[in-house]
Amino acid sequence: MTKVHNFNKYLLEKCLIGNGIINGIINAIVFYALHKSEPDAIFMTTDIVIDLAATSLILGFILSLIVLPLTNKDVNSGKITKQEVTNKIVGFLPKNKWTLALAVGAVTMVVITIVTWALVMILSLSPLTVKTMGIFKGIMCSIAGMVAGYLTIMKAVSVESK
Protein backbone atom coordinates (compact mmCIF):
# COMPACT_ATOMS: atom_id res chain seq x y z
CA MET A 1 0.00 0.00 0.00
CA THR A 2 1.41 3.39 -0.95
CA LYS A 3 1.53 6.22 1.51
CA VAL A 4 -0.24 9.43 0.59
CA HIS A 5 2.01 12.36 1.43
CA ASN A 6 -0.46 15.03 0.44
CA PHE A 7 -3.77 15.09 2.29
CA ASN A 8 -5.37 17.36 -0.33
CA LYS A 9 -4.50 14.78 -3.00
CA TYR A 10 -6.16 12.09 -0.87
CA LEU A 11 -9.28 14.25 -0.46
CA LEU A 12 -9.43 15.02 -4.16
CA GLU A 13 -9.06 11.37 -5.15
CA LYS A 14 -11.62 10.07 -2.66
CA CYS A 15 -14.20 12.86 -2.92
CA LEU A 16 -14.06 13.63 -6.64
CA ILE A 17 -13.61 10.16 -8.09
CA GLY A 18 -14.63 7.61 -5.45
CA ASN A 19 -17.55 9.37 -3.83
CA GLY A 20 -18.44 11.84 -6.58
CA ILE A 21 -18.16 10.70 -10.16
CA ILE A 22 -18.73 7.00 -9.47
CA ASN A 23 -21.86 7.72 -7.40
CA GLY A 24 -23.17 10.06 -10.08
CA ILE A 25 -22.80 7.40 -12.75
CA ILE A 26 -24.40 4.71 -10.60
CA ASN A 27 -27.35 6.94 -9.68
CA ALA A 28 -27.91 8.00 -13.28
CA ILE A 29 -27.93 4.36 -14.41
CA VAL A 30 -30.31 3.32 -11.62
CA PHE A 31 -32.61 6.25 -12.41
CA TYR A 32 -32.68 5.37 -16.10
CA ALA A 33 -33.32 1.68 -15.34
CA LEU A 34 -36.24 2.60 -13.08
CA HIS A 35 -37.82 4.94 -15.64
CA LYS A 36 -36.96 3.39 -19.02
CA SER A 37 -40.46 1.92 -19.27
CA GLU A 38 -41.94 5.43 -19.16
CA PRO A 39 -39.89 7.38 -21.76
CA ASP A 40 -42.52 10.13 -22.06
CA ALA A 41 -42.48 11.02 -18.35
CA ILE A 42 -41.62 14.60 -17.50
CA PHE A 43 -40.28 16.00 -14.26
CA MET A 44 -41.39 19.41 -13.05
CA THR A 45 -39.50 21.60 -10.56
CA THR A 46 -41.14 20.04 -7.51
CA ASP A 47 -40.48 16.51 -8.78
CA ILE A 48 -36.83 17.31 -9.45
CA VAL A 49 -36.19 18.95 -6.09
CA ILE A 50 -38.02 16.31 -4.05
CA ASP A 51 -36.34 13.43 -5.91
CA LEU A 52 -32.87 14.87 -5.39
CA ALA A 53 -33.54 15.83 -1.78
CA ALA A 54 -34.59 12.28 -0.90
CA THR A 55 -31.78 10.74 -2.94
CA SER A 56 -29.11 12.96 -1.37
CA LEU A 57 -30.36 12.21 2.16
CA ILE A 58 -30.11 8.47 1.53
CA LEU A 59 -26.84 8.81 -0.38
CA GLY A 60 -25.24 10.91 2.36
CA PHE A 61 -26.32 8.44 5.04
CA ILE A 62 -25.05 5.37 3.16
CA LEU A 63 -21.81 6.99 2.02
CA SER A 64 -20.99 8.10 5.54
CA LEU A 65 -21.39 4.54 6.81
CA ILE A 66 -19.09 3.28 4.02
CA VAL A 67 -16.49 6.07 4.00
CA LEU A 68 -15.97 6.29 7.77
CA PRO A 69 -14.46 2.80 8.27
CA LEU A 70 -12.44 3.07 5.05
CA THR A 71 -10.95 6.38 6.16
CA ASN A 72 -10.25 5.03 9.65
CA LYS A 73 -8.46 2.09 7.99
CA ASP A 74 -6.33 4.52 5.96
CA VAL A 75 -5.47 6.46 9.14
CA ASN A 76 -4.61 3.28 11.06
CA SER A 77 -2.45 1.96 8.22
CA GLY A 78 -0.54 5.24 8.02
CA LYS A 79 -1.74 6.10 4.52
CA ILE A 80 -3.00 9.44 5.86
CA THR A 81 -2.58 11.19 9.20
CA LYS A 82 -4.97 12.93 11.56
CA GLN A 83 -5.50 16.60 10.74
CA GLU A 84 -6.46 19.66 12.76
CA VAL A 85 -9.71 20.62 11.08
CA THR A 86 -10.87 24.22 11.25
CA ASN A 87 -14.12 23.62 9.36
CA LYS A 88 -16.91 24.66 11.73
CA ILE A 89 -19.49 22.29 10.21
CA VAL A 90 -17.18 19.30 10.76
CA GLY A 91 -16.69 20.42 14.38
CA PHE A 92 -20.43 20.19 14.99
CA LEU A 93 -20.77 16.68 13.53
CA PRO A 94 -21.34 13.94 16.12
CA LYS A 95 -18.77 11.25 16.86
CA ASN A 96 -21.16 8.27 16.92
CA LYS A 97 -21.18 6.64 13.46
CA TRP A 98 -25.00 6.37 13.26
CA THR A 99 -25.72 9.93 14.30
CA LEU A 100 -22.83 11.07 12.09
CA ALA A 101 -24.42 9.26 9.14
CA LEU A 102 -27.77 10.95 9.85
CA ALA A 103 -26.11 14.35 10.19
CA VAL A 104 -24.07 13.92 6.99
CA GLY A 105 -27.21 12.80 5.17
CA ALA A 106 -29.12 15.84 6.45
CA VAL A 107 -26.38 18.33 5.56
CA THR A 108 -25.98 16.74 2.13
CA MET A 109 -29.75 16.93 1.58
CA VAL A 110 -29.88 20.62 2.54
CA VAL A 111 -26.96 21.51 0.26
CA ILE A 112 -28.29 19.53 -2.71
CA THR A 113 -31.85 20.79 -2.26
CA ILE A 114 -30.70 24.41 -2.33
CA VAL A 115 -28.32 23.88 -5.26
CA THR A 116 -30.91 21.88 -7.21
CA TRP A 117 -33.65 24.45 -6.71
CA ALA A 118 -31.30 27.31 -7.64
CA LEU A 119 -30.06 25.57 -10.81
CA VAL A 120 -33.55 24.58 -11.92
CA MET A 121 -34.84 28.13 -11.39
CA ILE A 122 -31.85 30.05 -12.77
CA LEU A 123 -31.32 27.81 -15.80
CA SER A 124 -35.07 27.21 -16.38
CA LEU A 125 -34.49 23.46 -16.48
CA SER A 126 -38.04 22.41 -15.74
CA PRO A 127 -39.59 20.29 -17.20
CA LEU A 128 -37.02 17.54 -17.72
CA THR A 129 -37.46 14.35 -19.72
CA VAL A 130 -36.34 10.97 -18.39
CA LYS A 131 -33.04 11.29 -20.27
CA THR A 132 -32.26 14.84 -19.16
CA MET A 133 -33.40 14.12 -15.59
CA GLY A 134 -31.08 11.10 -15.53
CA ILE A 135 -28.15 13.26 -16.63
CA PHE A 136 -29.04 16.02 -14.16
CA LYS A 137 -29.50 13.49 -11.36
CA GLY A 138 -26.10 11.98 -12.15
CA ILE A 139 -24.45 15.39 -11.90
CA MET A 140 -26.24 16.30 -8.67
CA CYS A 141 -25.49 12.90 -7.12
CA SER A 142 -21.82 13.45 -7.95
CA ILE A 143 -21.95 16.69 -6.00
CA ALA A 144 -23.87 15.00 -3.16
CA GLY A 145 -21.26 12.24 -3.02
CA MET A 146 -18.47 14.79 -2.84
CA VAL A 147 -20.19 16.69 -0.02
CA ALA A 148 -20.92 13.52 1.99
CA GLY A 149 -17.44 12.11 1.37
CA TYR A 150 -15.73 15.36 2.34
CA LEU A 151 -17.69 15.74 5.58
CA THR A 152 -17.13 12.12 6.59
CA ILE A 153 -13.41 12.08 5.75
CA MET A 154 -12.83 15.36 7.55
CA LYS A 155 -14.65 14.07 10.64
CA ALA A 156 -12.71 10.80 10.55
CA VAL A 157 -9.31 12.52 10.41
CA SER A 158 -10.08 15.46 12.67
CA VAL A 159 -8.17 16.01 15.86
CA GLU A 160 -9.91 17.90 18.64
CA SER A 161 -8.36 21.37 18.89
CA LYS A 162 -7.52 22.45 22.39
PDB file of C-alpha atoms in Angstrom:
ATOM      1  CA  MET A   1       0.000   0.000   0.000  1.00  0.00           C
ATOM      2  CA  THR A   2       1.405   3.394  -0.948  1.00  0.00           C
ATOM      3  CA  LYS A   3       1.530   6.221   1.515  1.00  0.00           C
ATOM      4  CA  VAL A   4      -0.240   9.432   0.588  1.00  0.00           C
ATOM      5  CA  HIS A   5       2.006  12.362   1.430  1.00  0.00           C
ATOM      6  CA  ASN A   6      -0.462  15.034   0.442  1.00  0.00           C
ATOM      7  CA  PHE A   7      -3.774  15.092   2.294  1.00  0.00           C
ATOM      8  CA  ASN A   8      -5.368  17.360  -0.334  1.00  0.00           C
ATOM      9  CA  LYS A   9      -4.499  14.779  -3.001  1.00  0.00           C
ATOM     10  CA  TYR A  10      -6.159  12.093  -0.866  1.00  0.00           C
ATOM     11  CA  LEU A  11      -9.280  14.247  -0.458  1.00  0.00           C
ATOM     12  CA  LEU A  12      -9.429  15.016  -4.161  1.00  0.00           C
ATOM     13  CA  GLU A  13      -9.061  11.365  -5.149  1.00  0.00           C
ATOM     14  CA  LYS A  14     -11.618  10.067  -2.658  1.00  0.00           C
ATOM     15  CA  CYS A  15     -14.198  12.865  -2.925  1.00  0.00           C
ATOM     16  CA  LEU A  16     -14.060  13.632  -6.641  1.00  0.00           C
ATOM     17  CA  ILE A  17     -13.609  10.164  -8.091  1.00  0.00           C
ATOM     18  CA  GLY A  18     -14.625   7.606  -5.455  1.00  0.00           C
ATOM     19  CA  ASN A  19     -17.548   9.370  -3.834  1.00  0.00           C
ATOM     20  CA  GLY A  20     -18.437  11.835  -6.577  1.00  0.00           C
ATOM     21  CA  ILE A  21     -18.164  10.695 -10.156  1.00  0.00           C
ATOM     22  CA  ILE A  22     -18.730   7.004  -9.472  1.00  0.00           C
ATOM     23  CA  ASN A  23     -21.858   7.722  -7.402  1.00  0.00           C
ATOM     24  CA  GLY A  24     -23.166  10.055 -10.081  1.00  0.00           C
ATOM     25  CA  ILE A  25     -22.797   7.403 -12.754  1.00  0.00           C
ATOM     26  CA  ILE A  26     -24.396   4.712 -10.601  1.00  0.00           C
ATOM     27  CA  ASN A  27     -27.351   6.937  -9.679  1.00  0.00           C
ATOM     28  CA  ALA A  28     -27.908   7.999 -13.281  1.00  0.00           C
ATOM     29  CA  ILE A  29     -27.934   4.357 -14.413  1.00  0.00           C
ATOM     30  CA  VAL A  30     -30.310   3.317 -11.616  1.00  0.00           C
ATOM     31  CA  PHE A  31     -32.613   6.247 -12.408  1.00  0.00           C
ATOM     32  CA  TYR A  32     -32.681   5.375 -16.097  1.00  0.00           C
ATOM     33  CA  ALA A  33     -33.319   1.680 -15.343  1.00  0.00           C
ATOM     34  CA  LEU A  34     -36.238   2.604 -13.081  1.00  0.00           C
ATOM     35  CA  HIS A  35     -37.815   4.936 -15.643  1.00  0.00           C
ATOM     36  CA  LYS A  36     -36.958   3.393 -19.022  1.00  0.00           C
ATOM     37  CA  SER A  37     -40.458   1.916 -19.273  1.00  0.00           C
ATOM     38  CA  GLU A  38     -41.941   5.426 -19.156  1.00  0.00           C
ATOM     39  CA  PRO A  39     -39.893   7.380 -21.756  1.00  0.00           C
ATOM     40  CA  ASP A  40     -42.516  10.126 -22.059  1.00  0.00           C
ATOM     41  CA  ALA A  41     -42.482  11.021 -18.351  1.00  0.00           C
ATOM     42  CA  ILE A  42     -41.621  14.597 -17.502  1.00  0.00           C
ATOM     43  CA  PHE A  43     -40.283  16.002 -14.263  1.00  0.00           C
ATOM     44  CA  MET A  44     -41.388  19.406 -13.052  1.00  0.00           C
ATOM     45  CA  THR A  45     -39.497  21.598 -10.561  1.00  0.00           C
ATOM     46  CA  THR A  46     -41.141  20.042  -7.513  1.00  0.00           C
ATOM     47  CA  ASP A  47     -40.476  16.509  -8.783  1.00  0.00           C
ATOM     48  CA  ILE A  48     -36.832  17.311  -9.453  1.00  0.00           C
ATOM     49  CA  VAL A  49     -36.186  18.953  -6.089  1.00  0.00           C
ATOM     50  CA  ILE A  50     -38.015  16.307  -4.046  1.00  0.00           C
ATOM     51  CA  ASP A  51     -36.336  13.429  -5.909  1.00  0.00           C
ATOM     52  CA  LEU A  52     -32.869  14.868  -5.395  1.00  0.00           C
ATOM     53  CA  ALA A  53     -33.544  15.834  -1.776  1.00  0.00           C
ATOM     54  CA  ALA A  54     -34.591  12.280  -0.905  1.00  0.00           C
ATOM     55  CA  THR A  55     -31.783  10.736  -2.940  1.00  0.00           C
ATOM     56  CA  SER A  56     -29.111  12.960  -1.371  1.00  0.00           C
ATOM     57  CA  LEU A  57     -30.364  12.214   2.161  1.00  0.00           C
ATOM     58  CA  ILE A  58     -30.108   8.466   1.529  1.00  0.00           C
ATOM     59  CA  LEU A  59     -26.838   8.811  -0.385  1.00  0.00           C
ATOM     60  CA  GLY A  60     -25.244  10.913   2.364  1.00  0.00           C
ATOM     61  CA  PHE A  61     -26.320   8.435   5.040  1.00  0.00           C
ATOM     62  CA  ILE A  62     -25.049   5.368   3.164  1.00  0.00           C
ATOM     63  CA  LEU A  63     -21.811   6.988   2.021  1.00  0.00           C
ATOM     64  CA  SER A  64     -20.993   8.098   5.535  1.00  0.00           C
ATOM     65  CA  LEU A  65     -21.386   4.537   6.812  1.00  0.00           C
ATOM     66  CA  ILE A  66     -19.091   3.282   4.016  1.00  0.00           C
ATOM     67  CA  VAL A  67     -16.491   6.068   3.996  1.00  0.00           C
ATOM     68  CA  LEU A  68     -15.969   6.289   7.774  1.00  0.00           C
ATOM     69  CA  PRO A  69     -14.461   2.801   8.271  1.00  0.00           C
ATOM     70  CA  LEU A  70     -12.444   3.066   5.051  1.00  0.00           C
ATOM     71  CA  THR A  71     -10.951   6.383   6.159  1.00  0.00           C
ATOM     72  CA  ASN A  72     -10.251   5.030   9.654  1.00  0.00           C
ATOM     73  CA  LYS A  73      -8.461   2.094   7.995  1.00  0.00           C
ATOM     74  CA  ASP A  74      -6.330   4.516   5.959  1.00  0.00           C
ATOM     75  CA  VAL A  75      -5.471   6.458   9.144  1.00  0.00           C
ATOM     76  CA  ASN A  76      -4.606   3.275  11.065  1.00  0.00           C
ATOM     77  CA  SER A  77      -2.447   1.957   8.220  1.00  0.00           C
ATOM     78  CA  GLY A  78      -0.543   5.241   8.020  1.00  0.00           C
ATOM     79  CA  LYS A  79      -1.743   6.099   4.523  1.00  0.00           C
ATOM     80  CA  ILE A  80      -2.996   9.437   5.865  1.00  0.00           C
ATOM     81  CA  THR A  81      -2.578  11.187   9.196  1.00  0.00           C
ATOM     82  CA  LYS A  82      -4.967  12.929  11.555  1.00  0.00           C
ATOM     83  CA  GLN A  83      -5.504  16.599  10.745  1.00  0.00           C
ATOM     84  CA  GLU A  84      -6.461  19.656  12.759  1.00  0.00           C
ATOM     85  CA  VAL A  85      -9.714  20.625  11.079  1.00  0.00           C
ATOM     86  CA  THR A  86     -10.869  24.220  11.255  1.00  0.00           C
ATOM     87  CA  ASN A  87     -14.115  23.618   9.356  1.00  0.00           C
ATOM     88  CA  LYS A  88     -16.913  24.657  11.732  1.00  0.00           C
ATOM     89  CA  ILE A  89     -19.490  22.291  10.206  1.00  0.00           C
ATOM     90  CA  VAL A  90     -17.182  19.305  10.757  1.00  0.00           C
ATOM     91  CA  GLY A  91     -16.687  20.417  14.376  1.00  0.00           C
ATOM     92  CA  PHE A  92     -20.427  20.192  14.991  1.00  0.00           C
ATOM     93  CA  LEU A  93     -20.774  16.684  13.531  1.00  0.00           C
ATOM     94  CA  PRO A  94     -21.344  13.941  16.124  1.00  0.00           C
ATOM     95  CA  LYS A  95     -18.770  11.246  16.860  1.00  0.00           C
ATOM     96  CA  ASN A  96     -21.162   8.268  16.916  1.00  0.00           C
ATOM     97  CA  LYS A  97     -21.184   6.641  13.465  1.00  0.00           C
ATOM     98  CA  TRP A  98     -24.996   6.368  13.259  1.00  0.00           C
ATOM     99  CA  THR A  99     -25.715   9.932  14.304  1.00  0.00           C
ATOM    100  CA  LEU A 100     -22.834  11.066  12.094  1.00  0.00           C
ATOM    101  CA  ALA A 101     -24.418   9.260   9.141  1.00  0.00           C
ATOM    102  CA  LEU A 102     -27.769  10.948   9.846  1.00  0.00           C
ATOM    103  CA  ALA A 103     -26.113  14.354  10.190  1.00  0.00           C
ATOM    104  CA  VAL A 104     -24.067  13.924   6.993  1.00  0.00           C
ATOM    105  CA  GLY A 105     -27.207  12.803   5.168  1.00  0.00           C
ATOM    106  CA  ALA A 106     -29.115  15.837   6.452  1.00  0.00           C
ATOM    107  CA  VAL A 107     -26.377  18.327   5.563  1.00  0.00           C
ATOM    108  CA  THR A 108     -25.980  16.744   2.128  1.00  0.00           C
ATOM    109  CA  MET A 109     -29.748  16.935   1.585  1.00  0.00           C
ATOM    110  CA  VAL A 110     -29.882  20.622   2.540  1.00  0.00           C
ATOM    111  CA  VAL A 111     -26.959  21.513   0.257  1.00  0.00           C
ATOM    112  CA  ILE A 112     -28.293  19.533  -2.710  1.00  0.00           C
ATOM    113  CA  THR A 113     -31.853  20.793  -2.256  1.00  0.00           C
ATOM    114  CA  ILE A 114     -30.704  24.414  -2.327  1.00  0.00           C
ATOM    115  CA  VAL A 115     -28.323  23.885  -5.262  1.00  0.00           C
ATOM    116  CA  THR A 116     -30.913  21.878  -7.210  1.00  0.00           C
ATOM    117  CA  TRP A 117     -33.654  24.452  -6.714  1.00  0.00           C
ATOM    118  CA  ALA A 118     -31.297  27.308  -7.644  1.00  0.00           C
ATOM    119  CA  LEU A 119     -30.064  25.567 -10.806  1.00  0.00           C
ATOM    120  CA  VAL A 120     -33.554  24.582 -11.918  1.00  0.00           C
ATOM    121  CA  MET A 121     -34.838  28.126 -11.389  1.00  0.00           C
ATOM    122  CA  ILE A 122     -31.849  30.052 -12.774  1.00  0.00           C
ATOM    123  CA  LEU A 123     -31.325  27.812 -15.802  1.00  0.00           C
ATOM    124  CA  SER A 124     -35.066  27.213 -16.377  1.00  0.00           C
ATOM    125  CA  LEU A 125     -34.492  23.457 -16.475  1.00  0.00           C
ATOM    126  CA  SER A 126     -38.045  22.413 -15.740  1.00  0.00           C
ATOM    127  CA  PRO A 127     -39.591  20.293 -17.202  1.00  0.00           C
ATOM    128  CA  LEU A 128     -37.023  17.540 -17.719  1.00  0.00           C
ATOM    129  CA  THR A 129     -37.464  14.345 -19.722  1.00  0.00           C
ATOM    130  CA  VAL A 130     -36.336  10.968 -18.394  1.00  0.00           C
ATOM    131  CA  LYS A 131     -33.044  11.292 -20.273  1.00  0.00           C
ATOM    132  CA  THR A 132     -32.257  14.837 -19.159  1.00  0.00           C
ATOM    133  CA  MET A 133     -33.402  14.118 -15.586  1.00  0.00           C
ATOM    134  CA  GLY A 134     -31.077  11.104 -15.527  1.00  0.00           C
ATOM    135  CA  ILE A 135     -28.148  13.261 -16.627  1.00  0.00           C
ATOM    136  CA  PHE A 136     -29.044  16.021 -14.157  1.00  0.00           C
ATOM    137  CA  LYS A 137     -29.500  13.491 -11.358  1.00  0.00           C
ATOM    138  CA  GLY A 138     -26.101  11.980 -12.147  1.00  0.00           C
ATOM    139  CA  ILE A 139     -24.450  15.393 -11.896  1.00  0.00           C
ATOM    140  CA  MET A 140     -26.240  16.298  -8.670  1.00  0.00           C
ATOM    141  CA  CYS A 141     -25.494  12.899  -7.118  1.00  0.00           C
ATOM    142  CA  SER A 142     -21.824  13.446  -7.952  1.00  0.00           C
ATOM    143  CA  ILE A 143     -21.954  16.692  -6.000  1.00  0.00           C
ATOM    144  CA  ALA A 144     -23.870  14.997  -3.160  1.00  0.00           C
ATOM    145  CA  GLY A 145     -21.257  12.241  -3.018  1.00  0.00           C
ATOM    146  CA  MET A 146     -18.470  14.795  -2.843  1.00  0.00           C
ATOM    147  CA  VAL A 147     -20.191  16.688  -0.022  1.00  0.00           C
ATOM    148  CA  ALA A 148     -20.916  13.522   1.988  1.00  0.00           C
ATOM    149  CA  GLY A 149     -17.438  12.114   1.368  1.00  0.00           C
ATOM    150  CA  TYR A 150     -15.729  15.357   2.340  1.00  0.00           C
ATOM    151  CA  LEU A 151     -17.691  15.739   5.577  1.00  0.00           C
ATOM    152  CA  THR A 152     -17.130  12.118   6.586  1.00  0.00           C
ATOM    153  CA  ILE A 153     -13.411  12.077   5.751  1.00  0.00           C
ATOM    154  CA  MET A 154     -12.833  15.360   7.548  1.00  0.00           C
ATOM    155  CA  LYS A 155     -14.652  14.073  10.640  1.00  0.00           C
ATOM    156  CA  ALA A 156     -12.708  10.800  10.554  1.00  0.00           C
ATOM    157  CA  VAL A 157      -9.311  12.523  10.408  1.00  0.00           C
ATOM    158  CA  SER A 158     -10.083  15.460  12.675  1.00  0.00           C
ATOM    159  CA  VAL A 159      -8.175  16.010  15.864  1.00  0.00           C
ATOM    160  CA  GLU A 160      -9.910  17.901  18.643  1.00  0.00           C
ATOM    161  CA  SER A 161      -8.365  21.370  18.894  1.00  0.00           C
ATOM    162  CA  LYS A 162      -7.524  22.454  22.394  1.00  0.00           C
TER     163      LYS A 162
END
